[in-house]
mmCIF file with all atom_site columns, C-alpha atoms in Angstrom:
data_model
loop_
_atom_site.group_PDB
_atom_site.id
_atom_site.type_symbol
_atom_site.label_atom_id
_atom_site.label_alt_id
_atom_site.label_comp_id
_atom_site.label_asym_id
_atom_site.label_entity_id
_atom_site.label_seq_id
_atom_site.pdbx_PDB_ins_code
_atom_site.Cartn_x
_atom_site.Cartn_y
_atom_site.Cartn_z
_atom_site.occupancy
_atom_site.B_iso_or_equiv
_atom_site.pdbx_formal_charge
_atom_site.auth_seq_id
_atom_site.auth_comp_id
_atom_site.auth_asym_id
_atom_site.auth_atom_id
_atom_site.pdbx_PDB_model_num
ATOM 1   C CA . GLN A 1 1   ? -1.269  29.201 17.116 1.00 0.00 ? 1   GLN A CA 1
ATOM 2   C CA . VAL A 1 2   ? 0.070   25.637 17.234 1.00 0.00 ? 2   VAL A CA 1
ATOM 3   C CA . GLN A 1 3   ? -1.025  23.932 14.025 1.00 0.00 ? 3   GLN A CA 1
ATOM 4   C CA . LEU A 1 4   ? 0.252   19.989 12.906 1.00 0.00 ? 4   LEU A CA 1
ATOM 5   C CA . GLN A 1 5   ? 0.102   18.794 10.254 1.00 0.00 ? 5   GLN A CA 1
ATOM 6   C CA . GLU A 1 6   ? 0.772   14.821 9.337  1.00 0.00 ? 6   GLU A CA 1
ATOM 7   C CA . SER A 1 7   ? 1.942   13.907 6.264  1.00 0.00 ? 7   SER A CA 1
ATOM 8   C CA . GLY A 1 8   ? 3.685   10.482 4.826  1.00 0.00 ? 8   GLY A CA 1
ATOM 9   C CA . PRO A 1 9   ? 2.629   7.488  1.993  1.00 0.00 ? 9   PRO A CA 1
ATOM 10  C CA . GLY A 1 10  ? -1.650  7.589  1.968  1.00 0.00 ? 10  GLY A CA 1
ATOM 11  C CA . LEU A 1 11  ? -1.003  2.973  0.537  1.00 0.00 ? 11  LEU A CA 1
ATOM 12  C CA . LEU A 1 12  ? 1.427   0.611  1.907  1.00 0.00 ? 12  LEU A CA 1
ATOM 13  C CA . LYS A 1 13  ? 1.599   -2.663 1.290  1.00 0.00 ? 13  LYS A CA 1
ATOM 14  C CA . PRO A 1 14  ? 1.806   -5.597 4.063  1.00 0.00 ? 14  PRO A CA 1
ATOM 15  C CA . SER A 1 15  ? 4.681   -6.411 5.978  1.00 0.00 ? 15  SER A CA 1
ATOM 16  C CA . GLU A 1 16  ? 5.571   -3.245 4.419  1.00 0.00 ? 16  GLU A CA 1
ATOM 17  C CA . THR A 1 17  ? 6.710   -0.182 7.373  1.00 0.00 ? 17  THR A CA 1
ATOM 18  C CA . LEU A 1 18  ? 4.673   2.988  8.126  1.00 0.00 ? 18  LEU A CA 1
ATOM 19  C CA . SER A 1 19  ? 6.344   5.960  8.740  1.00 0.00 ? 19  SER A CA 1
ATOM 20  C CA . LEU A 1 20  ? 4.818   9.310  9.895  1.00 0.00 ? 20  LEU A CA 1
ATOM 21  C CA . THR A 1 21  ? 5.273   12.750 10.571 1.00 0.00 ? 21  THR A CA 1
ATOM 22  C CA . CYS A 1 22  ? 3.559   15.360 12.378 1.00 0.00 ? 22  CYS A CA 1
ATOM 23  C CA . SER A 1 23  ? 5.396   19.084 11.629 1.00 0.00 ? 23  SER A CA 1
ATOM 24  C CA . VAL A 1 24  ? 4.678   21.414 14.327 1.00 0.00 ? 24  VAL A CA 1
ATOM 25  C CA . SER A 1 25  ? 4.184   25.112 13.486 1.00 0.00 ? 25  SER A CA 1
ATOM 26  C CA . GLY A 1 26  ? 3.879   27.951 16.283 1.00 0.00 ? 26  GLY A CA 1
ATOM 27  C CA . GLY A 1 27  ? 5.723   25.436 18.769 1.00 0.00 ? 27  GLY A CA 1
ATOM 28  C CA . SER A 1 28  ? 8.148   23.841 20.531 1.00 0.00 ? 28  SER A CA 1
ATOM 29  C CA . VAL A 1 29  ? 8.074   20.182 20.365 1.00 0.00 ? 29  VAL A CA 1
ATOM 30  C CA . THR A 1 30  ? 10.703  20.833 23.331 1.00 0.00 ? 30  THR A CA 1
ATOM 31  C CA . SER A 1 31  ? 8.625   22.205 24.921 1.00 0.00 ? 31  SER A CA 1
ATOM 32  C CA . LYS A 1 32  ? 8.765   21.000 28.690 1.00 0.00 ? 32  LYS A CA 1
ATOM 33  C CA . SER A 1 33  ? 4.945   21.467 28.959 1.00 0.00 ? 33  SER A CA 1
ATOM 34  C CA . HIS A 1 34  ? 4.045   19.469 26.377 1.00 0.00 ? 34  HIS A CA 1
ATOM 35  C CA . PHE A 1 35  ? 3.722   15.659 24.912 1.00 0.00 ? 35  PHE A CA 1
ATOM 36  C CA . TRP A 1 36  ? 3.456   14.739 21.795 1.00 0.00 ? 36  TRP A CA 1
ATOM 37  C CA . ASN A 1 37  ? 0.708   11.964 20.972 1.00 0.00 ? 37  ASN A CA 1
ATOM 38  C CA . TRP A 1 38  ? -0.488  9.680  18.273 1.00 0.00 ? 38  TRP A CA 1
ATOM 39  C CA . ILE A 1 39  ? -3.726  8.450  17.427 1.00 0.00 ? 39  ILE A CA 1
ATOM 40  C CA . ARG A 1 40  ? -5.622  6.520  14.933 1.00 0.00 ? 40  ARG A CA 1
ATOM 41  C CA . GLN A 1 41  ? -9.090  5.764  13.800 1.00 0.00 ? 41  GLN A CA 1
ATOM 42  C CA . PRO A 1 42  ? -10.043 3.242  11.233 1.00 0.00 ? 42  PRO A CA 1
ATOM 43  C CA . PRO A 1 43  ? -12.792 4.785  8.647  1.00 0.00 ? 43  PRO A CA 1
ATOM 44  C CA . GLY A 1 44  ? -16.119 4.735  10.452 1.00 0.00 ? 44  GLY A CA 1
ATOM 45  C CA . LYS A 1 45  ? -15.180 3.047  13.888 1.00 0.00 ? 45  LYS A CA 1
ATOM 46  C CA . GLY A 1 46  ? -13.015 4.867  16.731 1.00 0.00 ? 46  GLY A CA 1
ATOM 47  C CA . LEU A 1 47  ? -10.120 6.369  17.986 1.00 0.00 ? 47  LEU A CA 1
ATOM 48  C CA . GLU A 1 48  ? -7.475  4.067  18.711 1.00 0.00 ? 48  GLU A CA 1
ATOM 49  C CA . TRP A 1 49  ? -4.386  5.699  20.867 1.00 0.00 ? 49  TRP A CA 1
ATOM 50  C CA . ILE A 1 50  ? -1.000  4.754  20.388 1.00 0.00 ? 50  ILE A CA 1
ATOM 51  C CA . GLY A 1 51  ? 1.405   6.494  22.272 1.00 0.00 ? 51  GLY A CA 1
ATOM 52  C CA . TYR A 1 52  ? 3.150   9.796  22.891 1.00 0.00 ? 52  TYR A CA 1
ATOM 53  C CA . ILE A 1 53  ? 6.940   11.172 23.464 1.00 0.00 ? 53  ILE A CA 1
ATOM 54  C CA . TYR A 1 54  ? 7.953   13.242 25.303 1.00 0.00 ? 54  TYR A CA 1
ATOM 55  C CA . ASN A 1 55  ? 10.748  16.177 24.863 1.00 0.00 ? 55  ASN A CA 1
ATOM 56  C CA . THR A 1 56  ? 13.476  13.449 26.597 1.00 0.00 ? 56  THR A CA 1
ATOM 57  C CA . GLY A 1 57  ? 12.852  11.559 24.353 1.00 0.00 ? 57  GLY A CA 1
ATOM 58  C CA . TYR A 1 58  ? 10.298  9.175  26.794 1.00 0.00 ? 58  TYR A CA 1
ATOM 59  C CA . THR A 1 59  ? 7.940   7.499  25.176 1.00 0.00 ? 59  THR A CA 1
ATOM 60  C CA . ASN A 1 60  ? 3.954   5.773  26.429 1.00 0.00 ? 60  ASN A CA 1
ATOM 61  C CA . TYR A 1 61  ? 2.756   3.109  24.285 1.00 0.00 ? 61  TYR A CA 1
ATOM 62  C CA . ASN A 1 62  ? -0.439  1.244  24.020 1.00 0.00 ? 62  ASN A CA 1
ATOM 63  C CA . PRO A 1 63  ? 0.445   -2.403 25.321 1.00 0.00 ? 63  PRO A CA 1
ATOM 64  C CA . SER A 1 64  ? -1.295  -4.296 22.075 1.00 0.00 ? 64  SER A CA 1
ATOM 65  C CA . LEU A 1 65  ? 0.851   -1.984 19.591 1.00 0.00 ? 65  LEU A CA 1
ATOM 66  C CA . LYS A 1 66  ? 4.065   -1.507 21.464 1.00 0.00 ? 66  LYS A CA 1
ATOM 67  C CA . SER A 1 67  ? 6.046   -4.225 20.247 1.00 0.00 ? 67  SER A CA 1
ATOM 68  C CA . ARG A 1 68  ? 6.003   -2.579 16.888 1.00 0.00 ? 68  ARG A CA 1
ATOM 69  C CA . ILE A 1 69  ? 6.155   1.063  17.150 1.00 0.00 ? 69  ILE A CA 1
ATOM 70  C CA . THR A 1 70  ? 8.587   3.704  17.566 1.00 0.00 ? 70  THR A CA 1
ATOM 71  C CA . MET A 1 71  ? 8.276   7.118  17.622 1.00 0.00 ? 71  MET A CA 1
ATOM 72  C CA . SER A 1 72  ? 10.781  10.213 17.558 1.00 0.00 ? 72  SER A CA 1
ATOM 73  C CA . LEU A 1 73  ? 11.150  13.679 17.850 1.00 0.00 ? 73  LEU A CA 1
ATOM 74  C CA . ASP A 1 74  ? 13.928  15.790 15.766 1.00 0.00 ? 74  ASP A CA 1
ATOM 75  C CA . THR A 1 75  ? 14.622  18.469 17.226 1.00 0.00 ? 75  THR A CA 1
ATOM 76  C CA . SER A 1 76  ? 16.464  20.963 13.955 1.00 0.00 ? 76  SER A CA 1
ATOM 77  C CA . ASN A 1 77  ? 13.001  20.120 11.870 1.00 0.00 ? 77  ASN A CA 1
ATOM 78  C CA . ASN A 1 78  ? 10.726  20.304 14.901 1.00 0.00 ? 78  ASN A CA 1
ATOM 79  C CA . HIS A 1 79  ? 8.780   17.778 14.183 1.00 0.00 ? 79  HIS A CA 1
ATOM 80  C CA . PHE A 1 80  ? 7.673   13.868 15.178 1.00 0.00 ? 80  PHE A CA 1
ATOM 81  C CA . SER A 1 81  ? 7.657   10.929 13.813 1.00 0.00 ? 81  SER A CA 1
ATOM 82  C CA . LEU A 1 82  ? 5.619   7.448  14.158 1.00 0.00 ? 82  LEU A CA 1
ATOM 83  C CA . ASN A 1 83  ? 7.292   4.447  12.404 1.00 0.00 ? 83  ASN A CA 1
ATOM 84  C CA . MET A 1 84  ? 4.974   1.344  13.080 1.00 0.00 ? 84  MET A CA 1
ATOM 85  C CA . THR A 1 85  ? 6.743   -1.937 11.590 1.00 0.00 ? 85  THR A CA 1
ATOM 86  C CA . SER A 1 86  ? 4.941   -5.064 9.152  1.00 0.00 ? 86  SER A CA 1
ATOM 87  C CA . VAL A 1 87  ? 1.403   -3.365 8.183  1.00 0.00 ? 87  VAL A CA 1
ATOM 88  C CA . THR A 1 88  ? -1.527  -5.327 7.934  1.00 0.00 ? 88  THR A CA 1
ATOM 89  C CA . ALA A 1 89  ? -5.053  -4.272 6.875  1.00 0.00 ? 89  ALA A CA 1
ATOM 90  C CA . ALA A 1 90  ? -6.164  -3.796 9.939  1.00 0.00 ? 90  ALA A CA 1
ATOM 91  C CA . ASP A 1 91  ? -3.731  -1.211 10.085 1.00 0.00 ? 91  ASP A CA 1
ATOM 92  C CA . THR A 1 92  ? -5.554  1.032  7.818  1.00 0.00 ? 92  THR A CA 1
ATOM 93  C CA . ALA A 1 93  ? -6.755  4.057  9.784  1.00 0.00 ? 93  ALA A CA 1
ATOM 94  C CA . PHE A 1 94  ? -6.951  7.692  9.387  1.00 0.00 ? 94  PHE A CA 1
ATOM 95  C CA . TYR A 1 95  ? -3.914  9.069  11.844 1.00 0.00 ? 95  TYR A CA 1
ATOM 96  C CA . TYR A 1 96  ? -4.000  11.988 13.566 1.00 0.00 ? 96  TYR A CA 1
ATOM 97  C CA . CYS A 1 97  ? -1.083  13.488 15.707 1.00 0.00 ? 97  CYS A CA 1
ATOM 98  C CA . ALA A 1 98  ? -1.816  15.915 19.250 1.00 0.00 ? 98  ALA A CA 1
ATOM 99  C CA . ARG A 1 99  ? -0.046  17.933 21.892 1.00 0.00 ? 99  ARG A CA 1
ATOM 100 C CA . GLU A 1 100 ? -0.940  17.796 24.571 1.00 0.00 ? 100 GLU A CA 1
ATOM 101 C CA . THR A 1 101 ? -0.209  19.432 27.420 1.00 0.00 ? 101 THR A CA 1
ATOM 102 C CA . TYR A 1 102 ? 0.694   18.113 31.130 1.00 0.00 ? 102 TYR A CA 1
ATOM 103 C CA . ASP A 1 103 ? 2.499   19.321 33.312 1.00 0.00 ? 103 ASP A CA 1
ATOM 104 C CA . ILE A 1 104 ? 3.744   16.046 34.959 1.00 0.00 ? 104 ILE A CA 1
ATOM 105 C CA . LEU A 1 105 ? 4.725   17.646 38.983 1.00 0.00 ? 105 LEU A CA 1
ATOM 106 C CA . THR A 1 106 ? 0.968   19.377 39.369 1.00 0.00 ? 106 THR A CA 1
ATOM 107 C CA . GLY A 1 107 ? -1.063  17.064 37.643 1.00 0.00 ? 107 GLY A CA 1
ATOM 108 C CA . PHE A 1 108 ? -2.504  18.867 34.775 1.00 0.00 ? 108 PHE A CA 1
ATOM 109 C CA . ASN A 1 109 ? -3.445  17.797 32.247 1.00 0.00 ? 109 ASN A CA 1
ATOM 110 C CA . GLY A 1 110 ? -5.185  19.505 28.870 1.00 0.00 ? 110 GLY A CA 1
ATOM 111 C CA . GLY A 1 111 ? -5.862  17.289 27.114 1.00 0.00 ? 111 GLY A CA 1
ATOM 112 C CA . LEU A 1 112 ? -4.557  16.273 23.246 1.00 0.00 ? 112 LEU A CA 1
ATOM 113 C CA . ASP A 1 113 ? -5.278  19.846 21.924 1.00 0.00 ? 113 ASP A CA 1
ATOM 114 C CA . PRO A 1 114 ? -4.895  20.514 18.627 1.00 0.00 ? 114 PRO A CA 1
ATOM 115 C CA . TRP A 1 115 ? -5.409  17.460 16.356 1.00 0.00 ? 115 TRP A CA 1
ATOM 116 C CA . GLY A 1 116 ? -3.805  17.662 12.776 1.00 0.00 ? 116 GLY A CA 1
ATOM 117 C CA . GLN A 1 117 ? -6.675  17.470 9.984  1.00 0.00 ? 117 GLN A CA 1
ATOM 118 C CA . GLY A 1 118 ? -5.606  13.453 10.217 1.00 0.00 ? 118 GLY A CA 1
ATOM 119 C CA . ILE A 1 119 ? -4.358  10.989 7.470  1.00 0.00 ? 119 ILE A CA 1
ATOM 120 C CA . LEU A 1 120 ? -5.825  8.800  5.526  1.00 0.00 ? 120 LEU A CA 1
ATOM 121 C CA . VAL A 1 121 ? -3.082  5.166  5.262  1.00 0.00 ? 121 VAL A CA 1
ATOM 122 C CA . THR A 1 122 ? -4.585  2.015  3.631  1.00 0.00 ? 122 THR A CA 1
ATOM 123 C CA . VAL A 1 123 ? -2.313  -1.431 3.909  1.00 0.00 ? 123 VAL A CA 1
ATOM 124 C CA . SER A 1 124 ? -3.458  -2.838 0.626  1.00 0.00 ? 124 SER A CA 1
ATOM 125 C CA . SER A 1 125 ? -1.638  -5.688 -1.620 1.00 0.00 ? 125 SER A CA 1
ATOM 126 C CA . SER B 2 1   ? -5.937  -4.408 29.671 1.00 0.00 ? 1   SER B CA 1
ATOM 127 C CA . TYR B 2 2   ? -8.576  -1.638 30.914 1.00 0.00 ? 2   TYR B CA 1
ATOM 128 C CA . VAL B 2 3   ? -12.539 -1.122 29.152 1.00 0.00 ? 3   VAL B CA 1
ATOM 129 C CA . VAL B 2 4   ? -14.070 1.614  28.637 1.00 0.00 ? 4   VAL B CA 1
ATOM 130 C CA . THR B 2 5   ? -18.186 2.249  27.375 1.00 0.00 ? 5   THR B CA 1
ATOM 131 C CA . GLN B 2 6   ? -19.834 4.337  26.100 1.00 0.00 ? 6   GLN B CA 1
ATOM 132 C CA . PRO B 2 7   ? -23.649 3.803  24.805 1.00 0.00 ? 7   PRO B CA 1
ATOM 133 C CA . PRO B 2 8   ? -23.878 3.792  20.929 1.00 0.00 ? 8   PRO B CA 1
ATOM 134 C CA . SER B 2 9   ? -25.964 5.850  20.392 1.00 0.00 ? 9   SER B CA 1
ATOM 135 C CA . VAL B 2 10  ? -28.258 8.914  22.361 1.00 0.00 ? 10  VAL B CA 1
ATOM 136 C CA . SER B 2 11  ? -31.025 10.815 21.260 1.00 0.00 ? 11  SER B CA 1
ATOM 137 C CA . VAL B 2 12  ? -31.994 14.097 22.269 1.00 0.00 ? 12  VAL B CA 1
ATOM 138 C CA . ALA B 2 13  ? -34.635 16.801 21.412 1.00 0.00 ? 13  ALA B CA 1
ATOM 139 C CA . PRO B 2 14  ? -33.867 20.725 20.202 1.00 0.00 ? 14  PRO B CA 1
ATOM 140 C CA . GLY B 2 15  ? -33.143 22.447 24.032 1.00 0.00 ? 15  GLY B CA 1
ATOM 141 C CA . ARG B 2 16  ? -33.538 19.146 26.370 1.00 0.00 ? 16  ARG B CA 1
ATOM 142 C CA . THR B 2 17  ? -30.088 17.175 28.230 1.00 0.00 ? 17  THR B CA 1
ATOM 143 C CA . ALA B 2 18  ? -27.669 14.721 26.515 1.00 0.00 ? 18  ALA B CA 1
ATOM 144 C CA . ARG B 2 19  ? -26.442 12.716 29.088 1.00 0.00 ? 19  ARG B CA 1
ATOM 145 C CA . ILE B 2 20  ? -23.066 10.409 27.728 1.00 0.00 ? 20  ILE B CA 1
ATOM 146 C CA . THR B 2 21  ? -22.312 7.720  29.749 1.00 0.00 ? 21  THR B CA 1
ATOM 147 C CA . CYS B 2 22  ? -18.636 6.768  30.720 1.00 0.00 ? 22  CYS B CA 1
ATOM 148 C CA . GLY B 2 23  ? -17.984 3.412  32.378 1.00 0.00 ? 23  GLY B CA 1
ATOM 149 C CA . ALA B 2 24  ? -14.830 2.103  33.869 1.00 0.00 ? 24  ALA B CA 1
ATOM 150 C CA . TYR B 2 25  ? -13.942 0.298  36.800 1.00 0.00 ? 25  TYR B CA 1
ATOM 151 C CA . ASN B 2 26  ? -12.822 2.629  39.603 1.00 0.00 ? 26  ASN B CA 1
ATOM 152 C CA . ILE B 2 27  ? -12.643 5.515  36.683 1.00 0.00 ? 27  ILE B CA 1
ATOM 153 C CA . GLY B 2 28  ? -13.490 8.136  39.734 1.00 0.00 ? 28  GLY B CA 1
ATOM 154 C CA . GLY B 2 29  ? -9.722  7.616  40.391 1.00 0.00 ? 29  GLY B CA 1
ATOM 155 C CA . LYS B 2 30  ? -8.213  8.083  37.064 1.00 0.00 ? 30  LYS B CA 1
ATOM 156 C CA . GLY B 2 31  ? -8.997  11.428 34.597 1.00 0.00 ? 31  GLY B CA 1
ATOM 157 C CA . VAL B 2 32  ? -10.870 12.149 32.095 1.00 0.00 ? 32  VAL B CA 1
ATOM 158 C CA . HIS B 2 33  ? -11.557 13.627 28.675 1.00 0.00 ? 33  HIS B CA 1
ATOM 159 C CA . TRP B 2 34  ? -14.388 14.677 26.978 1.00 0.00 ? 34  TRP B CA 1
ATOM 160 C CA . TYR B 2 35  ? -13.595 14.968 22.536 1.00 0.00 ? 35  TYR B CA 1
ATOM 161 C CA . GLN B 2 36  ? -16.237 15.949 20.359 1.00 0.00 ? 36  GLN B CA 1
ATOM 162 C CA . GLN B 2 37  ? -16.100 15.165 16.099 1.00 0.00 ? 37  GLN B CA 1
ATOM 163 C CA . LYS B 2 38  ? -17.817 16.587 12.800 1.00 0.00 ? 38  LYS B CA 1
ATOM 164 C CA . PRO B 2 39  ? -18.538 14.273 10.005 1.00 0.00 ? 39  PRO B CA 1
ATOM 165 C CA . GLY B 2 40  ? -14.577 14.200 8.545  1.00 0.00 ? 40  GLY B CA 1
ATOM 166 C CA . GLN B 2 41  ? -13.191 16.200 11.122 1.00 0.00 ? 41  GLN B CA 1
ATOM 167 C CA . ALA B 2 42  ? -10.413 15.941 13.702 1.00 0.00 ? 42  ALA B CA 1
ATOM 168 C CA . PRO B 2 43  ? -11.726 15.599 17.203 1.00 0.00 ? 43  PRO B CA 1
ATOM 169 C CA . VAL B 2 44  ? -12.194 18.339 19.540 1.00 0.00 ? 44  VAL B CA 1
ATOM 170 C CA . VAL B 2 45  ? -11.380 18.408 23.475 1.00 0.00 ? 45  VAL B CA 1
ATOM 171 C CA . VAL B 2 46  ? -14.673 19.823 24.799 1.00 0.00 ? 46  VAL B CA 1
ATOM 172 C CA . ILE B 2 47  ? -13.873 18.836 28.510 1.00 0.00 ? 47  ILE B CA 1
ATOM 173 C CA . TYR B 2 48  ? -10.938 18.123 29.915 1.00 0.00 ? 48  TYR B CA 1
ATOM 174 C CA . GLN B 2 49  ? -9.990  16.989 33.602 1.00 0.00 ? 49  GLN B CA 1
ATOM 175 C CA . ASN B 2 50  ? -13.410 15.598 34.787 1.00 0.00 ? 50  ASN B CA 1
ATOM 176 C CA . SER B 2 51  ? -15.080 19.027 34.297 1.00 0.00 ? 51  SER B CA 1
ATOM 177 C CA . ASP B 2 52  ? -12.871 21.947 33.387 1.00 0.00 ? 52  ASP B CA 1
ATOM 178 C CA . ARG B 2 53  ? -14.403 23.328 29.642 1.00 0.00 ? 53  ARG B CA 1
ATOM 179 C CA . PRO B 2 54  ? -11.672 24.965 27.213 1.00 0.00 ? 54  PRO B CA 1
ATOM 180 C CA . SER B 2 55  ? -12.293 28.621 26.047 1.00 0.00 ? 55  SER B CA 1
ATOM 181 C CA . GLY B 2 56  ? -14.743 28.671 23.568 1.00 0.00 ? 56  GLY B CA 1
ATOM 182 C CA . ILE B 2 57  ? -16.423 25.838 25.050 1.00 0.00 ? 57  ILE B CA 1
ATOM 183 C CA . PRO B 2 58  ? -19.986 26.666 25.284 1.00 0.00 ? 58  PRO B CA 1
ATOM 184 C CA . GLU B 2 59  ? -21.487 26.788 29.195 1.00 0.00 ? 59  GLU B CA 1
ATOM 185 C CA . ARG B 2 60  ? -24.144 24.185 27.638 1.00 0.00 ? 60  ARG B CA 1
ATOM 186 C CA . PHE B 2 61  ? -21.324 21.359 28.184 1.00 0.00 ? 61  PHE B CA 1
ATOM 187 C CA . SER B 2 62  ? -20.716 20.044 31.469 1.00 0.00 ? 62  SER B CA 1
ATOM 188 C CA . GLY B 2 63  ? -18.566 16.800 32.996 1.00 0.00 ? 63  GLY B CA 1
ATOM 189 C CA . SER B 2 64  ? -17.856 14.493 36.004 1.00 0.00 ? 64  SER B CA 1
ATOM 190 C CA . ASN B 2 65  ? -16.564 11.689 36.714 1.00 0.00 ? 65  ASN B CA 1
ATOM 191 C CA . SER B 2 66  ? -17.134 9.597  40.266 1.00 0.00 ? 66  SER B CA 1
ATOM 192 C CA . GLY B 2 67  ? -16.809 5.638  41.296 1.00 0.00 ? 67  GLY B CA 1
ATOM 193 C CA . ASN B 2 68  ? -17.106 3.978  38.290 1.00 0.00 ? 68  ASN B CA 1
ATOM 194 C CA . THR B 2 69  ? -18.936 6.128  36.433 1.00 0.00 ? 69  THR B CA 1
ATOM 195 C CA . ALA B 2 70  ? -18.234 9.498  33.942 1.00 0.00 ? 70  ALA B CA 1
ATOM 196 C CA . THR B 2 71  ? -20.566 11.570 32.249 1.00 0.00 ? 71  THR B CA 1
ATOM 197 C CA . LEU B 2 72  ? -19.990 14.499 30.011 1.00 0.00 ? 72  LEU B CA 1
ATOM 198 C CA . THR B 2 73  ? -23.915 16.602 30.120 1.00 0.00 ? 73  THR B CA 1
ATOM 199 C CA . ILE B 2 74  ? -24.975 18.548 27.369 1.00 0.00 ? 74  ILE B CA 1
ATOM 200 C CA . ASN B 2 75  ? -27.626 21.319 28.367 1.00 0.00 ? 75  ASN B CA 1
ATOM 201 C CA . ARG B 2 76  ? -30.518 23.504 25.797 1.00 0.00 ? 76  ARG B CA 1
ATOM 202 C CA . VAL B 2 77  ? -29.145 20.534 22.620 1.00 0.00 ? 77  VAL B CA 1
ATOM 203 C CA . GLU B 2 78  ? -28.149 22.416 19.598 1.00 0.00 ? 78  GLU B CA 1
ATOM 204 C CA . ALA B 2 79  ? -29.073 20.442 15.833 1.00 0.00 ? 79  ALA B CA 1
ATOM 205 C CA . GLY B 2 80  ? -25.053 21.907 15.885 1.00 0.00 ? 80  GLY B CA 1
ATOM 206 C CA . ASP B 2 81  ? -23.946 19.459 19.042 1.00 0.00 ? 81  ASP B CA 1
ATOM 207 C CA . GLU B 2 82  ? -24.993 16.143 17.122 1.00 0.00 ? 82  GLU B CA 1
ATOM 208 C CA . ALA B 2 83  ? -21.626 14.630 16.337 1.00 0.00 ? 83  ALA B CA 1
ATOM 209 C CA . ASP B 2 84  ? -19.752 11.656 18.014 1.00 0.00 ? 84  ASP B CA 1
ATOM 210 C CA . TYR B 2 85  ? -19.036 12.332 21.467 1.00 0.00 ? 85  TYR B CA 1
ATOM 211 C CA . TYR B 2 86  ? -14.704 10.062 23.036 1.00 0.00 ? 86  TYR B CA 1
ATOM 212 C CA . CYS B 2 87  ? -13.829 9.817  26.005 1.00 0.00 ? 87  CYS B CA 1
ATOM 213 C CA . GLN B 2 88  ? -10.154 9.687  26.976 1.00 0.00 ? 88  GLN B CA 1
ATOM 214 C CA . VAL B 2 89  ? -9.221  7.588  30.326 1.00 0.00 ? 89  VAL B CA 1
ATOM 215 C CA . TRP B 2 90  ? -5.963  8.872  31.584 1.00 0.00 ? 90  TRP B CA 1
ATOM 216 C CA . GLY B 2 91  ? -3.839  8.244  35.027 1.00 0.00 ? 91  GLY B CA 1
ATOM 217 C CA . PRO B 2 92  ? -2.904  8.224  37.232 1.00 0.00 ? 92  PRO B CA 1
ATOM 218 C CA . GLY B 2 93  ? 0.207   8.166  37.029 1.00 0.00 ? 93  GLY B CA 1
ATOM 219 C CA . SER B 2 94  ? 1.945   9.932  33.594 1.00 0.00 ? 94  SER B CA 1
ATOM 220 C CA . ASP B 2 95  ? 3.192   6.551  31.937 1.00 0.00 ? 95  ASP B CA 1
ATOM 221 C CA . ASP B 2 96  ? -0.393  4.788  32.069 1.00 0.00 ? 96  ASP B CA 1
ATOM 222 C CA . PRO B 2 97  ? -1.576  3.842  29.308 1.00 0.00 ? 97  PRO B CA 1
ATOM 223 C CA . TYR B 2 98  ? -4.512  6.003  27.470 1.00 0.00 ? 98  TYR B CA 1
ATOM 224 C CA . VAL B 2 99  ? -7.772  4.333  26.823 1.00 0.00 ? 99  VAL B CA 1
ATOM 225 C CA . PHE B 2 100 ? -10.251 5.872  24.392 1.00 0.00 ? 100 PHE B CA 1
ATOM 226 C CA . GLY B 2 101 ? -14.481 5.271  24.343 1.00 0.00 ? 101 GLY B CA 1
ATOM 227 C CA . SER B 2 102 ? -15.829 3.671  21.983 1.00 0.00 ? 102 SER B CA 1
ATOM 228 C CA . GLY B 2 103 ? -17.794 6.436  21.393 1.00 0.00 ? 103 GLY B CA 1
ATOM 229 C CA . THR B 2 104 ? -21.257 7.394  21.273 1.00 0.00 ? 104 THR B CA 1
ATOM 230 C CA . LYS B 2 105 ? -23.475 9.375  18.357 1.00 0.00 ? 105 LYS B CA 1
ATOM 231 C CA . VAL B 2 106 ? -25.793 11.710 19.795 1.00 0.00 ? 106 VAL B CA 1
ATOM 232 C CA . ASN B 2 107 ? -28.628 12.563 17.815 1.00 0.00 ? 107 ASN B CA 1
ATOM 233 C CA . VAL B 2 108 ? -30.736 15.460 17.277 1.00 0.00 ? 108 VAL B CA 1
ATOM 234 C CA . LEU B 2 109 ? -34.272 14.554 16.625 1.00 0.00 ? 109 LEU B CA 1
#
């Protein structure tokens, strides 16, 4: 059974760069049937999709965050990462990684499943 | 940007039916997933591709999508269904950005 686990710093100062890693067990980030997503949720608020990366390195980002984010895959360590530059207090949130089953050829999309447990990132001076 | 609207809350008595809507322009031409999130937990998909149900999700959960509205229906509501529910809109192209609805809190009376 696939499991995802987020890791990274829990506290950042404004203008710093956020770097998070999602470790995948029970599956491979090189899978051709899956997209690897990041989602965030400010405490007490709703979900915001950040973007995804595919095994070819193809990425799709939320247009509102595109200028500040970069996603990458590490096939040797079976994990994927999120970098977000110039963080502010508005970036304080729980950050989740999630696997998406998506067959581009058939159009089948099984949604985001499973999700990691999430990691709280606080931006404060 | 593509705006997706959900009612902030829905209240329902045990045993009755809850309907949660997700409204957006021509949402029927896109795909919709639904997620359940309980306090302190990560979301869990309860409906994918508009109306398909993952294994382990009760048959009481169903979904539809047409025109400008997608709907999640929970029949015979139980106390354990009390949670936040989010719709996620995707497609039609694989490079179209995903959008989450604002979320609906289902209160079981």
